PDB file of C-alpha atoms in Angstrom:
ATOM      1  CA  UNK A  12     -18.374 -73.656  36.681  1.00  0.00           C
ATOM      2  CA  UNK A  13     -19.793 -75.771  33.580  1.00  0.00           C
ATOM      3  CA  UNK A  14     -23.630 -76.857  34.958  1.00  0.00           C
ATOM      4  CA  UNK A  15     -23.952 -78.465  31.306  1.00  0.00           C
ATOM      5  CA  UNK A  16     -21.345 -80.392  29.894  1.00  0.00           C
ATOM      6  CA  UNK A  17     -20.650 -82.710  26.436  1.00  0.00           C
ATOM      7  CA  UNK A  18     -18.168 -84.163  26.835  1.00  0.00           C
ATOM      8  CA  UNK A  19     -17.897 -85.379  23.090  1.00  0.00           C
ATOM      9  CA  UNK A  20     -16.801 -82.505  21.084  1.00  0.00           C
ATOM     10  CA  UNK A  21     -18.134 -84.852  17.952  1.00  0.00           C
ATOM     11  CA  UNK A  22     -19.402 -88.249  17.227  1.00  0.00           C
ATOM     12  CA  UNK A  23     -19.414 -89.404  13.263  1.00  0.00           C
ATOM     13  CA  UNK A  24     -21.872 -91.994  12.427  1.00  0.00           C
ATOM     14  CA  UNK A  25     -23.301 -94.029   9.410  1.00  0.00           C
ATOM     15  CA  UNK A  26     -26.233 -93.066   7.621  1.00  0.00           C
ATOM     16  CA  UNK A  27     -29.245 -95.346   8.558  1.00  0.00           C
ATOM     17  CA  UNK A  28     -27.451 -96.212  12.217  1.00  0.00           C
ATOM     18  CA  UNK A  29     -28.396 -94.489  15.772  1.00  0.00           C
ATOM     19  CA  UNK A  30     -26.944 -91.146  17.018  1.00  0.00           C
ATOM     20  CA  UNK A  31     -26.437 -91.055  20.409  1.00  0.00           C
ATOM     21  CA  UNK A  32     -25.593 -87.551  21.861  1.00  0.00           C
ATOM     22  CA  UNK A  33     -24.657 -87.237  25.563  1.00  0.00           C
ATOM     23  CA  UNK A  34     -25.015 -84.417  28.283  1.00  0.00           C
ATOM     24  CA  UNK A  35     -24.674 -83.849  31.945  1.00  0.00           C
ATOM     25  CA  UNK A  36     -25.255 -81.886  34.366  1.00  0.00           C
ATOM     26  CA  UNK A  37     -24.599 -80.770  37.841  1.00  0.00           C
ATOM     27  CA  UNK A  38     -27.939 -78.505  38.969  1.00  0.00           C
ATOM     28  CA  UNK A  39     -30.668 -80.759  40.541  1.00  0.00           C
ATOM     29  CA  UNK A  40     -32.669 -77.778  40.718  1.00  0.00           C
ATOM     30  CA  UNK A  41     -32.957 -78.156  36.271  1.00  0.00           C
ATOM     31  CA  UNK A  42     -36.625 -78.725  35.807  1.00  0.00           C
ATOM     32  CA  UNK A  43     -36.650 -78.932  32.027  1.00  0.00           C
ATOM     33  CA  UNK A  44     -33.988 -79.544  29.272  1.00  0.00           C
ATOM     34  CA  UNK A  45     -33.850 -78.969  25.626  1.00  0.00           C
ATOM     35  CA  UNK A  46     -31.631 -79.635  22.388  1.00  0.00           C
ATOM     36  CA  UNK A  47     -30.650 -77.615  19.558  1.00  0.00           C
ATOM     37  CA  UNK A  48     -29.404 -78.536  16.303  1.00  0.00           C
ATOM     38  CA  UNK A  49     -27.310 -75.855  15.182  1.00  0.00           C
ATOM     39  CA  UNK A  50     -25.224 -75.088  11.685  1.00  0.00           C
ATOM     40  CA  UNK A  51     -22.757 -72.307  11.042  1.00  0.00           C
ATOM     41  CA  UNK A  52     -23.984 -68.587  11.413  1.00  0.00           C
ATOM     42  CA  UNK A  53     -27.458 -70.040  12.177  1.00  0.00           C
ATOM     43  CA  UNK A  54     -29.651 -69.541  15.424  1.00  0.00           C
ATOM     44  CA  UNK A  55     -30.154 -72.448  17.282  1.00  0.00           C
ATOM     45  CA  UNK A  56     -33.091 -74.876  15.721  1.00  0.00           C
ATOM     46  CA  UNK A  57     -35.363 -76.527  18.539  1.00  0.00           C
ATOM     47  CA  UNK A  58     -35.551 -79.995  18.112  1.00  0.00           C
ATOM     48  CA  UNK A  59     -37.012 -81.728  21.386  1.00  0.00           C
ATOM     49  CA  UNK A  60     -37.309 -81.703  25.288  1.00  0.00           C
ATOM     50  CA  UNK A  61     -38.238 -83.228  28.583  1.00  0.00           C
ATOM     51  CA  UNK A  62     -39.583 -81.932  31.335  1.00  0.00           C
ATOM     52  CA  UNK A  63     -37.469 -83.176  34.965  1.00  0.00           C
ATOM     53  CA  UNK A  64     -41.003 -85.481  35.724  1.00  0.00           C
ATOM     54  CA  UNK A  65     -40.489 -87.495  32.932  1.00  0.00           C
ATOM     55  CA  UNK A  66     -37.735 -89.851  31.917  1.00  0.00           C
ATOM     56  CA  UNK A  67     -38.637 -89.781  28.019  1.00  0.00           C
ATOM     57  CA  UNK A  68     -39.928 -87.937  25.097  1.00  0.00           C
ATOM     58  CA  UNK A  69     -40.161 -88.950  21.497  1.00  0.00           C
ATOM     59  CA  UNK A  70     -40.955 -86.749  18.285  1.00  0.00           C
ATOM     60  CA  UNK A  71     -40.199 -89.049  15.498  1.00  0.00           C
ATOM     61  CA  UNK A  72     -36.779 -89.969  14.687  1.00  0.00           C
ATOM     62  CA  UNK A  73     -35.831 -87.866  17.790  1.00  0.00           C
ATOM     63  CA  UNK A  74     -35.947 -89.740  21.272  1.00  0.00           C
ATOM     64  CA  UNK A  75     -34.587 -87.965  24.501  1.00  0.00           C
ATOM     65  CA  UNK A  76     -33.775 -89.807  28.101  1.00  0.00           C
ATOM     66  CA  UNK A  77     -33.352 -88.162  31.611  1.00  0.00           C
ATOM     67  CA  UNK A  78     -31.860 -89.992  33.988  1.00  0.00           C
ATOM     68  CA  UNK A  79     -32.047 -87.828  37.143  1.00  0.00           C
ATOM     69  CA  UNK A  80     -30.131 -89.693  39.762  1.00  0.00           C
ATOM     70  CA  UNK A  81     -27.354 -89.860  37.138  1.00  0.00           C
ATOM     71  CA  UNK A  82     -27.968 -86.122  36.474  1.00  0.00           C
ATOM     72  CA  UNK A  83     -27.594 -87.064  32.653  1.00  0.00           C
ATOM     73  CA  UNK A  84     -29.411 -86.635  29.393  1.00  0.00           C
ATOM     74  CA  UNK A  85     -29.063 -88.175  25.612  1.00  0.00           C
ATOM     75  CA  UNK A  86     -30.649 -87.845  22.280  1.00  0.00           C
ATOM     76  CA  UNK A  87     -30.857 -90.705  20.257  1.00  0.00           C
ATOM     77  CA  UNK A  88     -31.280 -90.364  16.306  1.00  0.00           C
ATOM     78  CA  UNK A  89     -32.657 -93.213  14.331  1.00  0.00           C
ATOM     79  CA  UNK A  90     -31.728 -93.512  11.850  1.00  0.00           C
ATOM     80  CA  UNK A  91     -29.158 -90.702  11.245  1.00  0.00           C
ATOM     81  CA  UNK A  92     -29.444 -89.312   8.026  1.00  0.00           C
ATOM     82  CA  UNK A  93     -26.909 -87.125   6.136  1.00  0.00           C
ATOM     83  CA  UNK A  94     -29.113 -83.881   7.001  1.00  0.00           C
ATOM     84  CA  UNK A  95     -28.673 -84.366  10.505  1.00  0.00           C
ATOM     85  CA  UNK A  96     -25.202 -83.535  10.358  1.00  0.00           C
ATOM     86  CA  UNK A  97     -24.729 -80.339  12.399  1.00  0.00           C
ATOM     87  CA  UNK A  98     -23.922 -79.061  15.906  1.00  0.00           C
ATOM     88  CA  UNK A  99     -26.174 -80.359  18.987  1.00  0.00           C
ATOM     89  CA  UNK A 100     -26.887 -78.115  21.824  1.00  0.00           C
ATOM     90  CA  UNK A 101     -28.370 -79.196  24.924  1.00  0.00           C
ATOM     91  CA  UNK A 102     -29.437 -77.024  27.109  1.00  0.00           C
ATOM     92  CA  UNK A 103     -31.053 -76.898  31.066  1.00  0.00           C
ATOM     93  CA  UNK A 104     -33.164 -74.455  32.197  1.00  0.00           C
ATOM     94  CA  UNK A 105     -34.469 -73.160  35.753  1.00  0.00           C
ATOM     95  CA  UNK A 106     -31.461 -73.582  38.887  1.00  0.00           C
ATOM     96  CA  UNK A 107     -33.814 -71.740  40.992  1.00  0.00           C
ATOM     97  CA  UNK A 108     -36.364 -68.696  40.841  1.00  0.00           C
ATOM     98  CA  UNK A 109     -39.004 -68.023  37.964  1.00  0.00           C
ATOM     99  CA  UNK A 110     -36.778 -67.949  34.686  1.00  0.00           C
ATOM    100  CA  UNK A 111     -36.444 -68.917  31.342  1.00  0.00           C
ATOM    101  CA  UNK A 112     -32.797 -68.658  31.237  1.00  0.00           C
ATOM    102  CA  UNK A 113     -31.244 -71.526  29.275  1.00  0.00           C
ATOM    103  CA  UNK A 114     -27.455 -73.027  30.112  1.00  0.00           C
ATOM    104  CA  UNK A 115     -26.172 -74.622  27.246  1.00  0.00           C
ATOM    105  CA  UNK A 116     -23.232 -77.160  26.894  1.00  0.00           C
ATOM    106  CA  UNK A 117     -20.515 -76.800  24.488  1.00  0.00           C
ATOM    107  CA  UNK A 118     -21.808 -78.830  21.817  1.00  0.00           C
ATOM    108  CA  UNK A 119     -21.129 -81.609  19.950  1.00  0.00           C
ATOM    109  CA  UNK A 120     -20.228 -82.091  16.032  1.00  0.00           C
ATOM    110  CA  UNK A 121     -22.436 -85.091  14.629  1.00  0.00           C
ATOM    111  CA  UNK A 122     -21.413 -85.703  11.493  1.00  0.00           C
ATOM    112  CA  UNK A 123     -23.362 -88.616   9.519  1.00  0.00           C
ATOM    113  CA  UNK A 124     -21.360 -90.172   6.442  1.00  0.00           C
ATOM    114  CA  UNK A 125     -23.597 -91.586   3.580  1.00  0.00           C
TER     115      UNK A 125
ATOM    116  CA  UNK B 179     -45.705 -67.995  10.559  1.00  0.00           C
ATOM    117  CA  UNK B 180     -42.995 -65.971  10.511  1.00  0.00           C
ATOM    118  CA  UNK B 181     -39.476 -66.677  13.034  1.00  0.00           C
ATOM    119  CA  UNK B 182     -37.974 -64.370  15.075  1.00  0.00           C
ATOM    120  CA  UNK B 183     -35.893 -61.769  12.789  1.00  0.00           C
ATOM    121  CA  UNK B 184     -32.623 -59.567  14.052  1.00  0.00           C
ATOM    122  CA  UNK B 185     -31.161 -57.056  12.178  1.00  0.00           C
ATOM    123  CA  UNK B 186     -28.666 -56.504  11.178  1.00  0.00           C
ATOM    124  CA  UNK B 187     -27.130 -59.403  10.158  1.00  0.00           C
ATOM    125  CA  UNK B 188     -23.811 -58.675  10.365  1.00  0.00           C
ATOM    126  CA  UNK B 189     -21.892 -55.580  11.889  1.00  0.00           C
ATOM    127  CA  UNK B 190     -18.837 -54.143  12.183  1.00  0.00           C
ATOM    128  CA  UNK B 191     -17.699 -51.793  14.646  1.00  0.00           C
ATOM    129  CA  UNK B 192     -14.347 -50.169  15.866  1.00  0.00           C
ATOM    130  CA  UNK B 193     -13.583 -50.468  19.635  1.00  0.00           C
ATOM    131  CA  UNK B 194     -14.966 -47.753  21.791  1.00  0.00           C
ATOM    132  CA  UNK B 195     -17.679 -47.212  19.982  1.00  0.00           C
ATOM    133  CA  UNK B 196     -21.302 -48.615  20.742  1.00  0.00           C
ATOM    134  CA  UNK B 197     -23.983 -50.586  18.716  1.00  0.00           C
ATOM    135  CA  UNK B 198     -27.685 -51.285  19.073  1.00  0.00           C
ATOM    136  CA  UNK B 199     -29.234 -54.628  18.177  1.00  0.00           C
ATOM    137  CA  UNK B 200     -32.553 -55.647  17.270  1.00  0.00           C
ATOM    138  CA  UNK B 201     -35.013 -58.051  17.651  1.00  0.00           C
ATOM    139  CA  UNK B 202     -38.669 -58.749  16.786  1.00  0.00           C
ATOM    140  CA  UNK B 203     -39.823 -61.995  18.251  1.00  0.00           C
ATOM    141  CA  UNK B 204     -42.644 -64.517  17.012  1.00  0.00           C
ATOM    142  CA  UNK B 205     -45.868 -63.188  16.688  1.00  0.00           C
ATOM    143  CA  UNK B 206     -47.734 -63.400  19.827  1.00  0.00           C
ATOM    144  CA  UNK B 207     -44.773 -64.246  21.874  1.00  0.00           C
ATOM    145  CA  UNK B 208     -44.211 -62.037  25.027  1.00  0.00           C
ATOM    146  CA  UNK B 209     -41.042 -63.273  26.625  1.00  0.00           C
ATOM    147  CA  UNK B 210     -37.272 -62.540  24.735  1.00  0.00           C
ATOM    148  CA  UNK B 211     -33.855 -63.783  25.327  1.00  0.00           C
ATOM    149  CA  UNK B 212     -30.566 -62.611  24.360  1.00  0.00           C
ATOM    150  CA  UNK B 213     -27.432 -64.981  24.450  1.00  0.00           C
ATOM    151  CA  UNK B 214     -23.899 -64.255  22.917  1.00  0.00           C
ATOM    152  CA  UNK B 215     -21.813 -67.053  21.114  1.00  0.00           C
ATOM    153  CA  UNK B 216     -18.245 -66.919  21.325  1.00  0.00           C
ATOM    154  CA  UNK B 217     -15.488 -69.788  20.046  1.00  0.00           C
ATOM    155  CA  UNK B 218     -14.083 -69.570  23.587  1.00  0.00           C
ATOM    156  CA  UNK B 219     -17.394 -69.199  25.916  1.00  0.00           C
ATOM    157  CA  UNK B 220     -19.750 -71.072  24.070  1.00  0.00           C
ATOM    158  CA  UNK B 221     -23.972 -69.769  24.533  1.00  0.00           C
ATOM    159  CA  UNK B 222     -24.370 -67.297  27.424  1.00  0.00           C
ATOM    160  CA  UNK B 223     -27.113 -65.823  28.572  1.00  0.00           C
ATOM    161  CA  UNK B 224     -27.655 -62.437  28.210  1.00  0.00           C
ATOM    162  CA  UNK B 225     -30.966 -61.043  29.224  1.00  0.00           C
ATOM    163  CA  UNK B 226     -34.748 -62.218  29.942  1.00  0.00           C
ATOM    164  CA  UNK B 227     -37.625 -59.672  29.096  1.00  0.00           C
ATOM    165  CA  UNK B 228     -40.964 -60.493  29.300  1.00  0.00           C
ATOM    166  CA  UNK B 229     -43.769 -57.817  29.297  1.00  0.00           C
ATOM    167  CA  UNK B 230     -41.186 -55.036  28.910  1.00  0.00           C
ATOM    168  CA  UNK B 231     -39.610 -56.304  32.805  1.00  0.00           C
ATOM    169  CA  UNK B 232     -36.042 -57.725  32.372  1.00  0.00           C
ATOM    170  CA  UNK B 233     -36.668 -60.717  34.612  1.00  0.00           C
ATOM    171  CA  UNK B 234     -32.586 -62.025  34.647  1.00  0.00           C
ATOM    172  CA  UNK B 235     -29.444 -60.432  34.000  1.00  0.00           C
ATOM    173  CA  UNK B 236     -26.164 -62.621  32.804  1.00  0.00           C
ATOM    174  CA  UNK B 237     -23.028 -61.823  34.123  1.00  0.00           C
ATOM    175  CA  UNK B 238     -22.185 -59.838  31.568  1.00  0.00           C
ATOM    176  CA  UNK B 239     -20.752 -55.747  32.598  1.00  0.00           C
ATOM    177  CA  UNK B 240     -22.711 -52.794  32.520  1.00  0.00           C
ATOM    178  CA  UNK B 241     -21.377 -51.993  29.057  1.00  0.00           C
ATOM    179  CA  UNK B 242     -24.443 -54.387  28.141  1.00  0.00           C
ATOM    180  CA  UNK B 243     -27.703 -53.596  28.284  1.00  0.00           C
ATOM    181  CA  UNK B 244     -31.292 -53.996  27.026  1.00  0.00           C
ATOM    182  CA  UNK B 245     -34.679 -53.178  26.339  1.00  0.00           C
ATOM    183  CA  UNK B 246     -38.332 -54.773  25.705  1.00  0.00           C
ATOM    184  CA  UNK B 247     -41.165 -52.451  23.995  1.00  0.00           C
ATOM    185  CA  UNK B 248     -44.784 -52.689  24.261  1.00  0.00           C
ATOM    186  CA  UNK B 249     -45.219 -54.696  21.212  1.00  0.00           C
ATOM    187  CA  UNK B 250     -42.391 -57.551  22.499  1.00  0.00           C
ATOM    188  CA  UNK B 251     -39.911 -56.503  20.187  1.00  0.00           C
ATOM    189  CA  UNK B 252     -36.384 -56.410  21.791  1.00  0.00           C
ATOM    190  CA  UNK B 253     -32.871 -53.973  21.654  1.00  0.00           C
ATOM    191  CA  UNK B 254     -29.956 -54.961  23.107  1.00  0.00           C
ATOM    192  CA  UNK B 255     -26.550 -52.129  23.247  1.00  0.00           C
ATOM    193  CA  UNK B 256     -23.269 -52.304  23.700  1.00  0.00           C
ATOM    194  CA  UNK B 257     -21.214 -49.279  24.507  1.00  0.00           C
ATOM    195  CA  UNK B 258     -17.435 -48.998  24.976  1.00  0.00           C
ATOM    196  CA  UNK B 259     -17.247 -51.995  22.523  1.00  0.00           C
ATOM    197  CA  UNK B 260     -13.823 -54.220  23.159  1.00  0.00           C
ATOM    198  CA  UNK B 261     -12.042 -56.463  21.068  1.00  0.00           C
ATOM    199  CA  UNK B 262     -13.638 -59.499  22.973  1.00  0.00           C
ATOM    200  CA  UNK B 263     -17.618 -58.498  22.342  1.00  0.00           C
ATOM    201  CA  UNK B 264     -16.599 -59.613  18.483  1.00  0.00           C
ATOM    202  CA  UNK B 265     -19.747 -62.105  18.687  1.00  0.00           C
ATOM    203  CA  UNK B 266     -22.510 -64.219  17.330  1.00  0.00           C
ATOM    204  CA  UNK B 267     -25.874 -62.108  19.389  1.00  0.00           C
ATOM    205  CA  UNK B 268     -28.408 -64.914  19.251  1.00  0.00           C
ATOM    206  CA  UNK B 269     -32.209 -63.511  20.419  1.00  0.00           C
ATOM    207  CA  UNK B 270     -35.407 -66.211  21.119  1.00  0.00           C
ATOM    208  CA  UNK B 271     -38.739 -65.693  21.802  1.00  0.00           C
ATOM    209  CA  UNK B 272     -41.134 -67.680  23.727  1.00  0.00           C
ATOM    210  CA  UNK B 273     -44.927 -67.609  24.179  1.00  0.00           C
ATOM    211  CA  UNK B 274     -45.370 -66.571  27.677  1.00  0.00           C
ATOM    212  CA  UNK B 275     -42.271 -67.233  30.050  1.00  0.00           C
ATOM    213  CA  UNK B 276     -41.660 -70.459  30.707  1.00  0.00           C
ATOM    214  CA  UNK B 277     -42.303 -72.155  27.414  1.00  0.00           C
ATOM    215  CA  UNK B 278     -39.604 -73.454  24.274  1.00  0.00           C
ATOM    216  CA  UNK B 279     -37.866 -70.395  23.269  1.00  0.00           C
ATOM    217  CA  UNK B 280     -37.175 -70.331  19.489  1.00  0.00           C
ATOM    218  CA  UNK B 281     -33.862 -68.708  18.142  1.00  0.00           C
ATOM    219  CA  UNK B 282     -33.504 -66.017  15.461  1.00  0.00           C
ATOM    220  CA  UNK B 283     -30.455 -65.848  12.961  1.00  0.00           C
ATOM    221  CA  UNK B 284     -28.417 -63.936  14.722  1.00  0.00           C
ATOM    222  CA  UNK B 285     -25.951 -60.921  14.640  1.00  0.00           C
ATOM    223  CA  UNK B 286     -22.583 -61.543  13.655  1.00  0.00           C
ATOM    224  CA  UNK B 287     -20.820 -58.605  15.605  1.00  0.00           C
ATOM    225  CA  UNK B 288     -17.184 -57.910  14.628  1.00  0.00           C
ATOM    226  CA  UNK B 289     -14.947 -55.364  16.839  1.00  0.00           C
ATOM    227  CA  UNK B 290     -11.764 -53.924  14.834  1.00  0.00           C
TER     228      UNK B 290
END
């Protein structure tokens, strides 16, 4: 049962234009969601999040919505730069009980082209 | 300030036998996660510690297991290894345990 999905296994964008990175997910009980910028043989990097209360957050070029009745979440990237190109993770945490227990989604390959 | 480490960096083991990861987190941090990568599976969670408790168990088999010491730092094993453990181990660390949890390097574990 995939709580998180992306459904966009990659996206390839411009440099200077917006990235716009989708997720959903099922769990209503999710009370905080993050994403992760990934590259090969690398941890996970943290890039930004949103608590369930709030339906934005922005940390520079980085700009994440919530929509809670659509149970879905996006990253927007402006403007994309050539560095950006990597793997994006997001990921929901909580489902019930005290935890820090992440779900992730499968990803999706942004690549940015100069 | 220094990110969270795991060592080694790459392993490789035979099937049947076991191995023994390890993890120091973030100075200061308290609370550790372990998740496995996989092509097929994508990032599942392992374990939660926090304060040498595991708080939350994956649904992962027995053959997994894990550890928290008094100073946060973090061991996960695998015994009986199988073909299919062949894994990135990915290990975070958070402040206390409900904050951002911040991802090491990982372990590139290979089962021959």
């Amino acid at each position: 049962d995939q709580q998180v999905k992306q459904n966009s296994p990659s996206l390839s964008v411009q440099e200077g234009r917006i990235s716009i990175l989708n997720c959903d997910y099922t769990n209503s009980m999710f009370d905080y969601f993050l994403w992760y910028k990934k590259y090969p043989a690398e941890g996970p990097t943290f890039l930004i999040s949103i608590s369930s209360i709030k339906d934005k957050n922005e940390d520079g070029r980085f700009t994440v919505f919530l929509n809670k009745s659509a149970k879905h979440l996006s990253l927007h990237i402006v403007p994309s730069q050539p560095g950006d190109s990597a793997v994006y993770f997001c990921a929901a945490r909580g489902g019930g009980g005290a935890t820090n227990k992440l779900i992730f989604g499968t990803g999706t390959l942004l690549a940015v082209q100069p | 300030k220094a990110g969270v480490t795991q060592t080694p960096r790459y392993l490789i083991k035979t099937r049947g036998q076991q191995v023994t990861l390890s993890c120091s987190p973030i100075s200061g941090h308290r609370s550790v996660s372990w998740y496995q990568q996989t092509p097929g599976q994508g990032l599942q969670f392992l374990f939660e510690y926090f304060s040498e408790t595991q708080r939350n168990k994956g649904n992962f088999p027995g053959r997994f297991s894990g550890r928290q010491f008094s100073n946060s730092r973090s061991e996960m094993n695998v015994s009986t290894l199988e073909l299919g453990d062949s894994a990135l181990y990915l290990c975070a660390s958070s402040l206390n345990s409900l904050d951002t949890q911040y991802f090491g390097p990982g372990t590139r574990l290979t089962v021959l």
